[in-house]
PDB file of C-alpha atoms in Angstrom:
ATOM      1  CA  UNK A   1      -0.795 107.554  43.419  1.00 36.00           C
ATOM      2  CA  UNK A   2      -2.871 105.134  41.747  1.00 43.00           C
ATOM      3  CA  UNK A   3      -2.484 104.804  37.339  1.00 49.00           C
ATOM      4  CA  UNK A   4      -5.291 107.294  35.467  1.00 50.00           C
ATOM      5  CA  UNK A   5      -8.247 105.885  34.599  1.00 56.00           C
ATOM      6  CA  UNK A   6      -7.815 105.467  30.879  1.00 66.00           C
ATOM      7  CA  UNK A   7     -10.942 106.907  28.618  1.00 76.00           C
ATOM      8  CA  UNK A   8     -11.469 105.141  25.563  1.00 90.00           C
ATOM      9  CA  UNK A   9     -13.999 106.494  23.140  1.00 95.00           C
ATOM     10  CA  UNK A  10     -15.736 104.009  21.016  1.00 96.00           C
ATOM     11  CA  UNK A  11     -15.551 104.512  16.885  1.00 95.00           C
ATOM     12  CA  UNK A  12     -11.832 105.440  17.267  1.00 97.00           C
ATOM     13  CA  UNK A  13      -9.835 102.437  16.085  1.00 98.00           C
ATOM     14  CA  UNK A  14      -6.675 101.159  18.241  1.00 98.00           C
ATOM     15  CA  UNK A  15      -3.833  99.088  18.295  1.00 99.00           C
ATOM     16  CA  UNK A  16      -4.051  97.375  21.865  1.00 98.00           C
ATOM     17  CA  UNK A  17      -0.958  94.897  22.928  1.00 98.00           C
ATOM     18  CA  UNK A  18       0.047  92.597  26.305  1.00 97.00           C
ATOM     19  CA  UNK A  19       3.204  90.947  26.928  1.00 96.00           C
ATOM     20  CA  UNK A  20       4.036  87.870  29.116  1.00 96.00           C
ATOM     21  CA  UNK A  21       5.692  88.758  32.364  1.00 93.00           C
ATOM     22  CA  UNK A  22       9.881  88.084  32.389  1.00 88.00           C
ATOM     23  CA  UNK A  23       8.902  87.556  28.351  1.00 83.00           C
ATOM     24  CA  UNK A  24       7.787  84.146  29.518  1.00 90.00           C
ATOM     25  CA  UNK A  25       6.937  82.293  26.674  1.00 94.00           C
ATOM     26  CA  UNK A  26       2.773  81.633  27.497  1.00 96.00           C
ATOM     27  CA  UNK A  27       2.499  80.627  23.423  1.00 97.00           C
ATOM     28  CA  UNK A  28       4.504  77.236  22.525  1.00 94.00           C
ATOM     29  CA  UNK A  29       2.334  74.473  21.479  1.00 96.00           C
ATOM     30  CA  UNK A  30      -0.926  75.185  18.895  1.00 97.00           C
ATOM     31  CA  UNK A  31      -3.189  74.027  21.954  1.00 97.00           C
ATOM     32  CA  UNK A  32      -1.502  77.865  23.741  1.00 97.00           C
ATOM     33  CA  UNK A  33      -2.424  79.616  20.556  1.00 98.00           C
ATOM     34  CA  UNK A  34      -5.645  78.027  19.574  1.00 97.00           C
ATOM     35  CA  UNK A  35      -7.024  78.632  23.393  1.00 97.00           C
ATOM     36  CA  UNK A  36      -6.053  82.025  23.021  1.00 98.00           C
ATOM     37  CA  UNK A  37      -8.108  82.188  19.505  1.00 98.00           C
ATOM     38  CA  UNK A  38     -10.884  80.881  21.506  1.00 98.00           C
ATOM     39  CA  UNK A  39     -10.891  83.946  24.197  1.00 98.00           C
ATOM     40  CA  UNK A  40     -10.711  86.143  21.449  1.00 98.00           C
ATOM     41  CA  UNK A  41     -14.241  84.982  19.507  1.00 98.00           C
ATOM     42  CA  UNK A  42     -15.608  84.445  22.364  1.00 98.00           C
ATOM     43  CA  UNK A  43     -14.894  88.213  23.617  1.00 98.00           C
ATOM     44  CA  UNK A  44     -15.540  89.546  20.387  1.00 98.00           C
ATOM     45  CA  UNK A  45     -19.648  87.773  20.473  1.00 97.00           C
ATOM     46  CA  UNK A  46     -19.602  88.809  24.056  1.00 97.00           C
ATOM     47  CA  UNK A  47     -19.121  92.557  23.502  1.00 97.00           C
ATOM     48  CA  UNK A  48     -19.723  93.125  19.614  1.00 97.00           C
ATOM     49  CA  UNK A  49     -16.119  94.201  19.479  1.00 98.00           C
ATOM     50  CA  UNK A  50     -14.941  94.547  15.866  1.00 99.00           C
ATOM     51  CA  UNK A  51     -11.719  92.975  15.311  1.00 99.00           C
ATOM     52  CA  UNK A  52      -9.793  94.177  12.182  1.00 99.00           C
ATOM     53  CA  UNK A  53      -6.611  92.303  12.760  1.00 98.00           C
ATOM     54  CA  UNK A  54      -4.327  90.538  14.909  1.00 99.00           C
ATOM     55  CA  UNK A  55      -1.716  88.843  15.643  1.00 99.00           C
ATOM     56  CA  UNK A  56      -0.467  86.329  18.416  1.00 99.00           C
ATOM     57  CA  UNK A  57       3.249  85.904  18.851  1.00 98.00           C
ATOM     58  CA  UNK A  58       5.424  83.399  21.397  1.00 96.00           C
ATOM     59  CA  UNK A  59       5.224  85.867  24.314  1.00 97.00           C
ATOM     60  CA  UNK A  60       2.812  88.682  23.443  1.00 97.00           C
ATOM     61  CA  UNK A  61       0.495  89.611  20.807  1.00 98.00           C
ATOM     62  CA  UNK A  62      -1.187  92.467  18.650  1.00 99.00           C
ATOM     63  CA  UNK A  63      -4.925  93.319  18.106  1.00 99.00           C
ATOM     64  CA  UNK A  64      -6.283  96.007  16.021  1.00 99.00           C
ATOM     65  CA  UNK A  65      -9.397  96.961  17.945  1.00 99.00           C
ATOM     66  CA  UNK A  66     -12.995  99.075  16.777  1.00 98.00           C
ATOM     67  CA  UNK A  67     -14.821  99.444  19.552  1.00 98.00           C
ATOM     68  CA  UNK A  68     -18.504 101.037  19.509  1.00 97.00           C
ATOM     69  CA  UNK A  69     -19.293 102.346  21.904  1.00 97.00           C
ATOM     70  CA  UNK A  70     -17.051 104.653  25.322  1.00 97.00           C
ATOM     71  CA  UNK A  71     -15.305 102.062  27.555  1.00 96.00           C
ATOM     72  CA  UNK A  72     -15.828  98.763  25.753  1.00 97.00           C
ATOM     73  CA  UNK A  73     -12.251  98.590  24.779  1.00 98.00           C
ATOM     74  CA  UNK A  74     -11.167  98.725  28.239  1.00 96.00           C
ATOM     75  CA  UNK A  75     -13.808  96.209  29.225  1.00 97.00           C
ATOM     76  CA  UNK A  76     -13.105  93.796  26.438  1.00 98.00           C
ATOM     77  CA  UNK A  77      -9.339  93.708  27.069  1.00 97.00           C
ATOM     78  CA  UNK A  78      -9.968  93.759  30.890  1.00 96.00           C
ATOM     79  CA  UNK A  79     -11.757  90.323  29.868  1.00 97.00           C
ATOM     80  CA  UNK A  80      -9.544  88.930  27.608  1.00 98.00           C
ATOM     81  CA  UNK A  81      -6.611  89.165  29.387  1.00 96.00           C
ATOM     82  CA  UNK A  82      -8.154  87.663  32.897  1.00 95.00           C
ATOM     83  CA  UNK A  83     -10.238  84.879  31.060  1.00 96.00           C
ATOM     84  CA  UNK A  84      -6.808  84.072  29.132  1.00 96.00           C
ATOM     85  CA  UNK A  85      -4.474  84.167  32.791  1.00 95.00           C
ATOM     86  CA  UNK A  86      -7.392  82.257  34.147  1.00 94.00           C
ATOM     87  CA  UNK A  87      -7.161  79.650  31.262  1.00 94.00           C
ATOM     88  CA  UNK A  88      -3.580  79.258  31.382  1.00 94.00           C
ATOM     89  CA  UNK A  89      -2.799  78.603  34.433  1.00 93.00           C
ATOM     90  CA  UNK A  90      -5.634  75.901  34.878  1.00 93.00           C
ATOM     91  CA  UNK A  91      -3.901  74.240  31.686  1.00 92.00           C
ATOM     92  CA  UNK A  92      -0.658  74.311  32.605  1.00 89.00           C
ATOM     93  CA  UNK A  93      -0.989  73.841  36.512  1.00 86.00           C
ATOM     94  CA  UNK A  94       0.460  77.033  37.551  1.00 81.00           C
ATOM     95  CA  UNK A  95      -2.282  78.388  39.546  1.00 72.00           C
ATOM     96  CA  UNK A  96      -1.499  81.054  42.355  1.00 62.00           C
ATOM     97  CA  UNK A  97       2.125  80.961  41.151  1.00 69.00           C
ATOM     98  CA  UNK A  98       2.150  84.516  39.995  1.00 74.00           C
ATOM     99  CA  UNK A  99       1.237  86.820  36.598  1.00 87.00           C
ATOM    100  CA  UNK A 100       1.048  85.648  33.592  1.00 94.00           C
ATOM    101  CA  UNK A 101       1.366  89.352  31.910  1.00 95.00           C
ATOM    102  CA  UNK A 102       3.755  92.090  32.753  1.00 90.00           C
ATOM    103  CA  UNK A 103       0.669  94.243  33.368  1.00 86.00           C
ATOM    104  CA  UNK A 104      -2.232  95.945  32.130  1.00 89.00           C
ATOM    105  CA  UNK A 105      -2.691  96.338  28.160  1.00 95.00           C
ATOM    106  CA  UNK A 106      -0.678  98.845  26.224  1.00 96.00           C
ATOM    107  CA  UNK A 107      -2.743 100.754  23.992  1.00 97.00           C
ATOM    108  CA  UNK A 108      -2.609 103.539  21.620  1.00 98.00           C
ATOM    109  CA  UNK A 109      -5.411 105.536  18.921  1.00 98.00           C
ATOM    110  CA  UNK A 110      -5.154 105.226  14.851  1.00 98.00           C
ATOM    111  CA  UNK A 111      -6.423 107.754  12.578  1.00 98.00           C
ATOM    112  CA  UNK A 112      -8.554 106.178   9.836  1.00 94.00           C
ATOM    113  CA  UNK A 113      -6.236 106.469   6.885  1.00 90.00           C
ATOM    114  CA  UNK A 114      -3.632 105.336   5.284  1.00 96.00           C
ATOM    115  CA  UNK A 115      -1.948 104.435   8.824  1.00 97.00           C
ATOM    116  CA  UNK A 116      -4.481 102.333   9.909  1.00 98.00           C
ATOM    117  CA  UNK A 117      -3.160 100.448   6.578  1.00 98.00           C
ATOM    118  CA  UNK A 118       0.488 100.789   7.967  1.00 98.00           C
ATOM    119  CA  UNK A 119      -0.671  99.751  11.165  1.00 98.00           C
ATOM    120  CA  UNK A 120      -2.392  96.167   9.957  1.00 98.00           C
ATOM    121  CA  UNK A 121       0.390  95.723   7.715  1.00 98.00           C
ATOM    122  CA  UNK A 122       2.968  96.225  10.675  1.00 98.00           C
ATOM    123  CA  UNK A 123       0.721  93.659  13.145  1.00 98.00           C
ATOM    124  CA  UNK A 124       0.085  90.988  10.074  1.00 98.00           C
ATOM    125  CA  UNK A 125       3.607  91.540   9.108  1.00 98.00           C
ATOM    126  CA  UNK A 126       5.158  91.039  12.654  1.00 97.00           C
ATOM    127  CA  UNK A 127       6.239  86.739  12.075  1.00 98.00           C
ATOM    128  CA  UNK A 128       7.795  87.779   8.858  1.00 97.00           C
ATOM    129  CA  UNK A 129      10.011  90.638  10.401  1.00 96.00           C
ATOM    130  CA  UNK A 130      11.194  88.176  12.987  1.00 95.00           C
ATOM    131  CA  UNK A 131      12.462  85.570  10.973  1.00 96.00           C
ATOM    132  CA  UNK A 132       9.793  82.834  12.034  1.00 96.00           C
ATOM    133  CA  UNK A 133       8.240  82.461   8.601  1.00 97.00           C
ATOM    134  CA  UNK A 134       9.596  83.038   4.943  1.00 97.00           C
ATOM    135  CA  UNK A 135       5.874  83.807   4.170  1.00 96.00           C
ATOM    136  CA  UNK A 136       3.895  85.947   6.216  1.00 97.00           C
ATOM    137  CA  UNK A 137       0.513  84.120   5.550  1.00 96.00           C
ATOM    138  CA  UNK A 138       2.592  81.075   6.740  1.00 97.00           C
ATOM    139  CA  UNK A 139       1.919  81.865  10.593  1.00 98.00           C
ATOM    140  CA  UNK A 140      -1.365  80.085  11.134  1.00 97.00           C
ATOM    141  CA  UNK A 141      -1.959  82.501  14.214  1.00 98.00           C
ATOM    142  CA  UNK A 142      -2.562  85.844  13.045  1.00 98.00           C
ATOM    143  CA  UNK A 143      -5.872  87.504  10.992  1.00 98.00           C
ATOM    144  CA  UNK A 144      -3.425  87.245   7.720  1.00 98.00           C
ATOM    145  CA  UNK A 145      -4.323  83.449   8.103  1.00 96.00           C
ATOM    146  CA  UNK A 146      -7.780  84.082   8.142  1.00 96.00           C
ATOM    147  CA  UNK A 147      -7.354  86.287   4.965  1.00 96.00           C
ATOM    148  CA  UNK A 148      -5.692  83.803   2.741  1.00 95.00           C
ATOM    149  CA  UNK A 149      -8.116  80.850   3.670  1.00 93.00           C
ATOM    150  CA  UNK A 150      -7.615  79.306   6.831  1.00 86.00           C
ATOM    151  CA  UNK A 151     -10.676  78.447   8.981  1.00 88.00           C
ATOM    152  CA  UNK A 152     -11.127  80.013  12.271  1.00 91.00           C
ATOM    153  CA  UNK A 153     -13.429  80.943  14.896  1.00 90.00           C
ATOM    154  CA  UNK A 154     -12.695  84.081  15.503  1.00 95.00           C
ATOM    155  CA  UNK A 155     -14.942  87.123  13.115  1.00 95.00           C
ATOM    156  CA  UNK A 156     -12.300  89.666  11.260  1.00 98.00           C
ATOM    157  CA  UNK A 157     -14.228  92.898  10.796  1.00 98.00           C
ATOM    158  CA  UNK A 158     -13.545  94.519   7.526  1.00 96.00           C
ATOM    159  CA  UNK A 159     -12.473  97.617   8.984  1.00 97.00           C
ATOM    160  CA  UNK A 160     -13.036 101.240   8.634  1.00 97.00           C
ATOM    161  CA  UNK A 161     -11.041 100.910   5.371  1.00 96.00           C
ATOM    162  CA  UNK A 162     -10.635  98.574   3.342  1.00 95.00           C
ATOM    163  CA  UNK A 163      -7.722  96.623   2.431  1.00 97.00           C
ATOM    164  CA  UNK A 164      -6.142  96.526  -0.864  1.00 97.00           C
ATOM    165  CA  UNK A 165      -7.121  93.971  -3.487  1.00 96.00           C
ATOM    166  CA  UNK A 166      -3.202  93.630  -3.277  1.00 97.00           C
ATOM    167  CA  UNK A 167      -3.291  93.245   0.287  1.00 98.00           C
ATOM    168  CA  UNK A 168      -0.817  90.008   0.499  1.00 97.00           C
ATOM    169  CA  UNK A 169       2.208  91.749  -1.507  1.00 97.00           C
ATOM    170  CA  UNK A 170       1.326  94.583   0.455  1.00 98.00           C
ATOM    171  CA  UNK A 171       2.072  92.788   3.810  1.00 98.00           C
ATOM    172  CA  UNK A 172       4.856  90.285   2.354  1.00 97.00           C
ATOM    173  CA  UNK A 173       7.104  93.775   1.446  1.00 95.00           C
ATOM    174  CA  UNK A 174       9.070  95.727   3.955  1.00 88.00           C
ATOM    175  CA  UNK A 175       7.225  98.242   6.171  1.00 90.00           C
ATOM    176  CA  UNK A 176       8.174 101.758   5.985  1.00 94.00           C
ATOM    177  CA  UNK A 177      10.898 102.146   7.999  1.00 95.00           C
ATOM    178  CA  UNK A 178      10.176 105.578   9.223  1.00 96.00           C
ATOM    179  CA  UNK A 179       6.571 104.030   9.711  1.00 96.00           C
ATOM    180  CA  UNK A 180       7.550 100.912  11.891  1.00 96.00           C
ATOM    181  CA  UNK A 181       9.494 103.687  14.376  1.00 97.00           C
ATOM    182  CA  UNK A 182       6.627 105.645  14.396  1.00 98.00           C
ATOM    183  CA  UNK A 183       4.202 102.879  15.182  1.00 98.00           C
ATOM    184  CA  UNK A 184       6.978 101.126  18.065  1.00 97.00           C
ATOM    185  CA  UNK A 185       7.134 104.839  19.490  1.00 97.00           C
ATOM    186  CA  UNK A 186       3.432 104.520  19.949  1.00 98.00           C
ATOM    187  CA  UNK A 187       3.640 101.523  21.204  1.00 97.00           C
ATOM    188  CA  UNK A 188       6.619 102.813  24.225  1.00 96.00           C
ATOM    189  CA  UNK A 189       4.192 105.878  24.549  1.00 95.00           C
ATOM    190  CA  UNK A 190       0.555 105.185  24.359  1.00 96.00           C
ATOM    191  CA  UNK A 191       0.459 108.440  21.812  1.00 97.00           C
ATOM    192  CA  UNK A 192      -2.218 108.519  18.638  1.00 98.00           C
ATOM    193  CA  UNK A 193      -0.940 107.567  15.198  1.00 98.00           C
ATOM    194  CA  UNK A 194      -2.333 110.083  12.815  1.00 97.00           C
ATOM    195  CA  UNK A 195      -1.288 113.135  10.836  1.00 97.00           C
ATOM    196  CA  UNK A 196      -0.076 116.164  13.367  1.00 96.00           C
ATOM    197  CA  UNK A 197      -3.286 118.063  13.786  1.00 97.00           C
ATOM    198  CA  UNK A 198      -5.445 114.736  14.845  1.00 98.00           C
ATOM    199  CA  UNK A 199      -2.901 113.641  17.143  1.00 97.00           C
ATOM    200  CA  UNK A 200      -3.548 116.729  18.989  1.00 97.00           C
ATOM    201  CA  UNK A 201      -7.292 116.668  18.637  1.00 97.00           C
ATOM    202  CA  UNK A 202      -7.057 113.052  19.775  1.00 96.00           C
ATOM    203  CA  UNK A 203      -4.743 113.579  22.631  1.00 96.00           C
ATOM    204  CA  UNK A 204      -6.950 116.373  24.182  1.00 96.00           C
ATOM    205  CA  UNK A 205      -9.861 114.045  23.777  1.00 95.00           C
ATOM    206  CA  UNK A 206      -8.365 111.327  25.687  1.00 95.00           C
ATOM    207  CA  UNK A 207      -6.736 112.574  27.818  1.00 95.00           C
ATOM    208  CA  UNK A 208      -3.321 111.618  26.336  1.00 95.00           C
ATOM    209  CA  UNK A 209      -1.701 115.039  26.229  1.00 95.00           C
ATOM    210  CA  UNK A 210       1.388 113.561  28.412  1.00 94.00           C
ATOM    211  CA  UNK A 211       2.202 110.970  26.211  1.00 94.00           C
ATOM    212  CA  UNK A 212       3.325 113.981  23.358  1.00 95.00           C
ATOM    213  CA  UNK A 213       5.890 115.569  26.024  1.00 88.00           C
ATOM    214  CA  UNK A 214       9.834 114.239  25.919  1.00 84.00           C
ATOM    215  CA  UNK A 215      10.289 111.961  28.593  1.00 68.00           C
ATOM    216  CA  UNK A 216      12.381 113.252  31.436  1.00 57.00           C
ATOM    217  CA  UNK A 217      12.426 116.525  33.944  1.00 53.00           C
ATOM    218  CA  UNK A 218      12.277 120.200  31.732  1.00 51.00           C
ATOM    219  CA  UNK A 219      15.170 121.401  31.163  1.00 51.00           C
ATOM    220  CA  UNK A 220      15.752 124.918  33.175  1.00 51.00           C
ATOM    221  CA  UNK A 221      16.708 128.225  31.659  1.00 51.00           C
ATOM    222  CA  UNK A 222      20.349 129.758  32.492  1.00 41.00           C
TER     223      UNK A 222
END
């Protein structure tokens, strides 16, 4: 039986991530990062995505996505990630040698509240919890960098709420813990992130009402 065919609503805001098949590491010189940068503007001209943050780490990476309009998220990251296995294998040589990424894109919906805030600060945040940077503004390849300064091609979009004047302590302290399990659950499941009663709107709406059931055959009554 083939995978459901995802439905992705536009104006709902998501947290969309890809990882490198065998956790290869597709990210180790600037030139991996910067060509990955590239793919993102250009994708984000190409179908007037709105980008509100992301992140690009050694062997995977984060992006918190806006869409506008039903089915452009699924089109834009359909894009990205072929342009990018394209790409990368020209670079480095490797074409016809097999996947670059494990598979299609994870993805999972965000309320527009204060856990869209906990979600940035968890995907600008993500170099700092791994011990790659004393600084989280430090890692040149994430939309923190942009933030604090640094010049880039790729367009942030503000966001359907804005970030705190306060925004750099904000992402430099610890994330809630029971926040960061919440947010790697939804990561594992594909569920919404939201207070109880949207995640159930949500998952009707999408189709997602699976991804809110434990994992694992019912248990039957003696």
């Amino acid at each position: 039986m083939g995978r459901p065919k995802r439905i992705t609503k536009g104006h709902i805001v998501y947290h969309a991530l890809n990882r490198a098949n065998g956790r290869l590491r597709i990210f180790k010189k600037p030139q991996d990062f910067a060509a990955f940068e590239a793919i993102l503007a250009d994708g984000v001209a190409r179908y007037g995505m709105r980008l509100c943050g992301y992140c690009i780490m050694s062997n995977h990476w984060h992006l918190v996505l806006w869409p506008r309009h039903d089915g452009d998220l699924t089109d834009f990251m359909r894009w990205v990630t072929v342009t990018h296995t394209q790409r990368w294998h020209a670079a480095h040589g490797t074409s016809g040698t097999g996947h670059v990424y494990q598979g299609r894109f994870k993805s999972f919906p965000v309320q527009n509240s204060w856990r869209y805030l906990a979600l940035m600060q968890y995907v600008e945040a993500n170099p700092l919890r791994a011990g790659m940077v004393d600084r989280a503004e430090q890692w040149p390849w994430s939309s923190l960098a942009i933030r604090c300064g640094g010049e880039k091609e790729v367009v942030l979009d503000p966001g359907p709420t804005r970030l705190p004047e306060d925004w750099l302590r904000i992402v430099q302290s610890a994330v809630d813990p029971s926040q960061q399990e919440t947010i790697a659950h939804c990561i594992k499941r594909g569920c919404p992130y939201g207070s109880k009663q949207w995640i159930n709107q949500t998952a009707t709406t999408l189709g997602l009402e699976s991804t809110l059931r434990p994992r694992g055959r019912p248990q039957k009554n003696s």
